[in-house]
Coordinates of C-alpha atoms and ligand atoms in Angstrom, one line a residue:
M1 CA -25.6 9.1 44.2
P2 CA -23.9 5.7 44.0
N3 CA -20.1 5.7 43.5
P4 CA -19.6 5.1 39.8
L5 CA -15.9 4.1 40.3
P6 CA -15.0 0.5 40.2
K7 CA -13.9 -1.3 43.4
P8 CA -10.4 -2.7 43.5
A9 CA -10.3 -5.9 41.5
P10 CA -9.9 -9.3 43.3
P11 CA -6.4 -10.7 42.9
S12 CA -5.8 -13.8 40.7
R13 CA -4.3 -15.1 44.0
F14 CA -3.7 -13.7 47.5
F15 CA -0.4 -13.9 49.4
T16 CA -0.3 -17.3 51.2
E17 CA 0.1 -17.3 55.0
E18 CA 3.6 -18.7 54.6
E19 CA 4.5 -15.7 52.3
L20 CA 3.2 -13.3 54.8
Q21 CA 5.1 -14.9 57.6
T22 CA 8.3 -14.7 55.6
Y23 CA 7.6 -11.0 54.9
R24 CA 7.2 -10.3 58.6
R25 CA 10.3 -12.3 59.5
D26 CA 12.6 -11.1 56.7
G27 CA 11.1 -7.7 55.7
V28 CA 10.8 -9.1 52.1
V29 CA 9.3 -12.0 50.2
C30 CA 9.2 -13.0 46.6
A31 CA 5.7 -14.1 45.6
R32 CA 5.6 -16.3 42.5
G33 CA 2.9 -15.7 39.9
L34 CA 1.1 -13.0 41.8
L35 CA 0.1 -11.0 38.7
D36 CA -1.5 -12.5 35.7
A37 CA -0.2 -12.3 32.1
A38 CA -2.8 -9.8 31.0
T39 CA -1.7 -7.3 33.7
I40 CA 2.0 -7.7 32.7
D41 CA 1.1 -7.1 29.0
H42 CA -0.8 -4.0 29.9
L43 CA 2.1 -2.7 31.9
R44 CA 4.6 -3.4 29.1
E45 CA 2.5 -1.4 26.7
A46 CA 1.9 1.4 29.2
L47 CA 5.6 1.6 30.1
E48 CA 6.5 2.1 26.4
D49 CA 4.1 5.0 26.3
A50 CA 5.4 6.5 29.6
L51 CA 9.0 6.3 28.3
E52 CA 8.0 8.3 25.2
K53 CA 6.4 10.9 27.4
L54 CA 8.6 11.2 30.5
S55 CA 7.5 13.8 33.1
V56 CA 9.8 16.7 33.8
L57 CA 11.2 14.8 36.8
G58 CA 11.9 11.7 34.6
K59 CA 13.4 13.8 31.8
D60 CA 15.5 16.3 33.8
A61 CA 16.4 14.5 36.9
L62 CA 16.1 10.7 36.8
N63 CA 17.1 9.9 33.3
R64 CA 20.5 8.7 32.2
E65 CA 19.8 8.4 28.6
S66 CA 23.4 7.8 27.4
Q67 CA 23.8 4.9 29.9
G68 CA 20.4 3.3 29.1
F69 CA 18.8 4.1 32.4
H70 CA 15.3 5.6 32.6
G71 CA 13.1 6.3 35.6
D72 CA 10.1 8.3 36.5
I73 CA 7.7 8.7 39.4
F74 CA 4.0 9.5 39.9
V75 CA 3.4 8.2 36.4
W76 CA -0.2 7.5 37.3
K77 CA -1.0 11.2 37.2
L78 CA -0.3 11.3 33.4
H79 CA -0.9 7.8 32.1
D80 CA -4.3 6.1 32.4
V81 CA -3.0 2.5 32.5
F82 CA -0.8 3.3 35.5
R83 CA -3.8 5.2 37.1
D84 CA -6.1 2.2 36.7
L85 CA -3.5 -0.2 38.0
A86 CA -2.7 2.0 41.0
L87 CA -6.4 2.6 41.9
F88 CA -8.5 -0.2 40.6
S89 CA -6.4 -3.3 40.1
S90 CA -5.7 -6.2 42.5
L91 CA -2.8 -4.2 44.1
P92 CA -5.0 -2.3 46.6
T93 CA -6.6 -5.5 47.7
L94 CA -3.2 -7.1 48.2
A95 CA -1.9 -4.1 50.0
H96 CA -4.9 -4.4 52.3
Q97 CA -4.1 -8.1 52.9
V98 CA -0.5 -7.1 53.8
L99 CA -1.1 -4.0 56.0
G100 CA -4.4 -5.1 57.4
T101 CA -5.5 -1.5 58.1
E102 CA -9.1 -0.3 57.7
T103 CA -8.1 2.0 54.9
I104 CA -5.3 1.9 52.3
N105 CA -4.1 4.9 50.3
F106 CA -2.0 4.9 47.2
F107 CA 1.4 6.4 48.0
Y108 CA 3.0 6.5 44.5
E109 CA 4.7 4.4 41.8
Q110 CA 7.9 4.5 40.0
F111 CA 9.8 2.7 37.3
F112 CA 13.4 1.7 36.8
V113 CA 14.4 0.7 33.3
K114 CA 17.9 -0.6 32.7
R115 CA 18.4 -1.3 29.0
A116 CA 20.6 -4.3 28.0
G117 CA 24.2 -3.5 29.1
C118 CA 23.1 -0.5 31.3
P119 CA 25.9 -0.1 33.8
V120 CA 23.9 1.9 36.3
D121 CA 23.5 0.2 39.7
T122 CA 20.9 0.9 42.3
P123 CA 23.1 1.6 45.3
W124 CA 22.1 -0.2 48.6
H125 CA 19.6 1.9 50.5
Q126 CA 16.5 2.0 52.6
D127 CA 13.4 3.7 51.1
I128 CA 12.1 5.6 54.1
P129 CA 14.9 8.2 54.1
F130 CA 13.9 9.2 50.5
W131 CA 10.4 10.1 51.4
P132 CA 8.9 13.2 53.0
V133 CA 6.8 11.0 55.2
S134 CA 6.9 9.3 58.5
G135 CA 5.1 6.1 59.6
S136 CA 5.6 2.4 59.2
Q137 CA 2.5 1.1 57.3
I138 CA 4.0 1.1 53.8
A139 CA 4.2 -1.8 51.4
S140 CA 6.0 -1.8 48.1
F141 CA 5.4 -4.2 45.3
W142 CA 8.4 -4.6 42.9
I143 CA 7.2 -5.9 39.6
T144 CA 9.5 -7.0 36.8
L145 CA 8.4 -7.1 33.1
D146 CA 11.4 -9.1 32.1
S147 CA 13.1 -12.3 33.4
V148 CA 15.8 -11.2 35.8
T149 CA 18.8 -12.7 37.6
R150 CA 21.3 -11.0 39.9
E151 CA 23.4 -10.4 36.8
S152 CA 20.6 -8.7 34.9
S153 CA 19.9 -6.4 37.8
G154 CA 17.5 -8.5 40.0
L155 CA 16.8 -6.6 43.2
E156 CA 18.6 -7.9 46.3
F157 CA 17.9 -7.5 50.0
V158 CA 19.6 -7.9 53.4
R159 CA 17.2 -10.2 55.1
G160 CA 16.1 -9.0 58.5
S161 CA 17.4 -5.5 58.0
H162 CA 13.9 -4.1 58.5
Q163 CA 14.5 -4.6 62.2
W164 CA 17.6 -2.4 62.3
D165 CA 17.7 1.0 64.0
E166 CA 20.2 2.4 61.6
R167 CA 19.0 4.7 58.8
Y168 CA 21.2 5.5 55.8
K169 CA 21.4 8.3 53.4
A170 CA 19.0 8.1 50.5
I171 CA 20.7 7.5 47.2
T172 CA 19.3 7.2 43.7
P173 CA 20.5 5.0 40.8
G174 CA 23.4 7.1 39.5
H175 CA 24.2 8.4 43.0
D176 CA 22.5 11.7 42.4
A177 CA 23.0 14.4 45.0
Y178 CA 19.7 16.2 44.8
M179 CA 17.5 13.7 46.7
M180 CA 19.6 12.7 49.7
D181 CA 19.1 13.1 53.3
T182 CA 22.6 14.4 53.9
D183 CA 22.5 14.1 57.7
L184 CA 22.6 10.3 57.5
P185 CA 25.6 8.1 57.0
A186 CA 26.1 6.3 53.6
S187 CA 24.9 2.7 53.5
P188 CA 27.6 -0.1 53.3
N189 CA 27.7 -1.9 50.0
Y190 CA 26.2 -5.2 51.0
A191 CA 27.0 -6.8 47.6
D192 CA 30.7 -6.9 48.9
R193 CA 29.7 -8.2 52.3
R194 CA 27.8 -11.4 51.5
D195 CA 29.9 -13.4 54.0
E196 CA 28.8 -11.2 56.8
Y197 CA 25.2 -10.4 55.9
D198 CA 22.2 -12.5 54.8
V199 CA 21.8 -11.1 51.2
V200 CA 19.0 -12.6 49.2
G201 CA 17.7 -12.2 45.7
W202 CA 15.7 -14.3 43.3
N203 CA 15.7 -15.2 39.6
M204 CA 12.3 -13.9 38.6
E205 CA 9.8 -14.2 35.8
P206 CA 7.2 -11.6 34.8
G207 CA 4.2 -12.1 37.2
D208 CA 6.5 -12.7 40.2
V209 CA 6.4 -9.8 42.7
I210 CA 8.7 -8.8 45.5
L211 CA 6.8 -7.5 48.5
F212 CA 9.0 -5.4 50.9
G213 CA 8.8 -2.8 53.6
P214 CA 10.1 0.8 53.9
V215 CA 13.2 0.0 56.0
V216 CA 14.7 -3.2 54.6
C217 CA 18.1 -2.5 52.8
H218 CA 18.1 -3.3 49.1
G219 CA 19.9 -2.6 45.9
S220 CA 20.7 -4.0 42.4
A221 CA 23.6 -4.2 40.0
G222 CA 23.6 -2.7 36.5
N223 CA 22.2 -4.9 33.8
A224 CA 25.0 -7.1 32.5
S225 CA 22.8 -8.8 29.9
N226 CA 23.7 -7.8 26.4
T227 CA 20.4 -8.9 25.0
H228 CA 17.6 -8.2 27.5
D229 CA 16.3 -5.0 29.0
R230 CA 15.3 -5.0 32.7
R231 CA 12.1 -3.1 33.1
A232 CA 10.8 -2.9 36.7
L233 CA 8.2 -0.9 38.5
A234 CA 7.4 -0.4 42.2
F235 CA 3.8 0.4 43.3
R236 CA 3.6 1.6 46.9
Y237 CA 0.7 1.7 49.3
C238 CA 0.2 3.0 52.8
G239 CA -2.0 2.8 55.9
P240 CA -3.3 5.6 58.1
D241 CA -0.1 5.8 60.3
V242 CA 1.8 7.4 57.4
S243 CA 1.8 11.2 57.5
F244 CA 3.4 14.1 55.6
A245 CA 6.8 14.9 57.2
P246 CA 8.7 17.2 54.7
R247 CA 12.5 17.2 55.1
H248 CA 15.3 18.7 53.1
A249 CA 16.5 16.7 50.0
T250 CA 13.7 14.1 49.9
M251 CA 11.5 13.0 47.0
P252 CA 9.9 16.1 45.4
L253 CA 6.1 16.2 45.4
L254 CA 5.4 18.1 42.2
W255 CA 1.6 18.2 42.6
D256 CA -0.2 20.4 45.0
H257 CA -1.5 18.2 47.8
G258 CA -2.8 20.6 50.4
L259 CA -1.2 18.6 53.3
E260 CA 0.4 20.2 56.3
P261 CA 3.2 18.5 58.2
G262 CA 1.7 15.8 60.4
D263 CA -1.4 15.3 58.2
R264 CA -2.2 11.7 57.2
L265 CA -1.4 11.0 53.6
Q266 CA -4.6 11.4 51.6
G267 CA -6.3 13.6 49.1
N268 CA -5.7 14.0 45.4
L269 CA -2.0 13.0 45.5
F270 CA -2.4 10.1 47.8
P271 CA -5.9 8.9 47.2
Q272 CA -7.7 6.2 49.3
V273 CA -7.9 2.9 47.3
W274 CA -9.4 0.6 50.0
P275 CA -12.1 -0.2 50.8
Q276 CA -12.8 1.9 47.7
V277 CA -11.7 5.0 45.9
I278 CA -13.3 8.3 47.0
E279 CA -14.8 10.1 44.1
E280 CA -13.8 13.7 45.3
E281 CA -10.2 12.7 45.7
V282 CA -9.8 11.4 42.1
A283 CA -12.4 13.5 40.2
R284 CA -9.8 15.7 38.5
R285 CA -7.6 12.7 37.6
M286 CA -10.5 10.7 36.2
A287 CA -11.3 13.7 34.0
G288 CA -7.9 13.6 32.3
P289 CA -4.1 13.7 32.8
E290 CA -3.0 16.0 35.6
P291 CA 0.3 17.8 34.9
P292 CA 2.3 18.8 37.9
S293 CA 2.0 22.3 39.4
E294 CA 4.2 24.8 37.6
T295 CA 5.1 26.4 41.0
Q296 CA 6.3 23.1 42.4
V297 CA 8.2 22.3 39.2
G298 CA 9.9 25.7 39.3
A299 CA 10.9 25.2 42.9
F300 CA 12.3 21.8 42.1
M301 CA 14.2 23.0 39.1
K302 CA 15.7 25.7 41.3
H303 CA 16.7 23.0 43.8
L304 CA 18.3 21.0 41.0
A305 CA 20.2 24.0 39.8
D306 CA 21.3 24.9 43.3
S307 CA 22.6 21.4 43.7
G308 CA 24.7 22.0 40.5
F309 CA 22.5 19.6 38.6
G310 CA 21.0 20.8 35.3
P311 CA 19.3 18.9 32.5
N312 CA 22.5 18.5 30.4
R313 CA 24.7 18.1 33.4
E314 CA 27.5 15.9 34.5
K315 CA 26.1 15.0 37.8
P316 CA 27.7 16.0 41.1
S317 CA 28.0 13.4 43.7
L318 CA 28.4 13.2 47.4
F319 CA 30.2 9.9 47.0
A320 CA 33.8 9.4 46.3
H321 CA 33.1 6.1 44.4
D322 CA 30.7 7.7 41.9
E323 CA 32.7 7.5 38.6
D324 CA 30.8 9.1 35.8
Ligands
AKG401 O1 14.7 -1.5 40.6 C1 15.6 -1.1 41.2 O2 16.8 -1.2 40.9 C2 15.4 -0.2 42.5 C3 14.1 -0.5 43.1 C4 14.0 0.2 44.4 O3 14.9 0.5 45.0 C5 12.7 0.3 45.0 O4 11.6 0.0 44.4 O5 12.6 0.8 46.2

């Protein structure tokens, strides 16, 4: 039976050779006008819907409502526009161009909304310590739905830090303690060390996309604009060298995935997207929204409570400089 699912859409443009060289040299590149206006409009609409219906993780862990910060992850499991963007848009094709591997799987996506005046910074960090995976073939696309400058929370990077051996403690916007690899040292705040390090960021317009790898150090300030929200999303893709490597205090996986430590990321939680989506991996999701597993949610809520972190909490912190 022929596969009825669409193939990944061709991009309105590919990365140029120069952009790819910059990415390899610096660990990050800002590609202007990579996504078309229709995609950005779709995402804006979809994000409003996702904000109305945050997942349990978004609601009870990532949100800082009173400060104007909202986040959520694995949104594609519940919202069809995110699903279609993750699986069938130009992003899988672009991820294939970047990673160059025979197959590409969708890792996950996440959003970071900082309303006008939101003081919540994204502390400097590397992404790999957050994740219960090992491997290097991971590409993140950071997409902004609003014009951003450094002052309105544009993302900044330490150029070349993807080559560093150091690994720093994972840390979320708001410095939450439940998702940190506590064995690692805290990252320096590179925003205060611009003289010593090659810190780079861009004024960006919707359609511009930052491509970056799993190790490069990055962070962003709160949104100092009084008038404009800063709505950003990251879509992440991986190649076959990325495997499941569960560790304490890393990003929770609230859907059953059936993977054992050492297994390549694949299956219903990390479906193949290139050269095409595999019907069996996404059949349930194509049939409708897939809520997370109650068992996994229960275990995560227990972990939150054990970390002293409840839905109506004042958050604990491992960091002396976290002032709530
Ligand atoms: O948008 C932000 O402030 C954080 C983004 C980020 O850290 C990421 O996508 O890895």
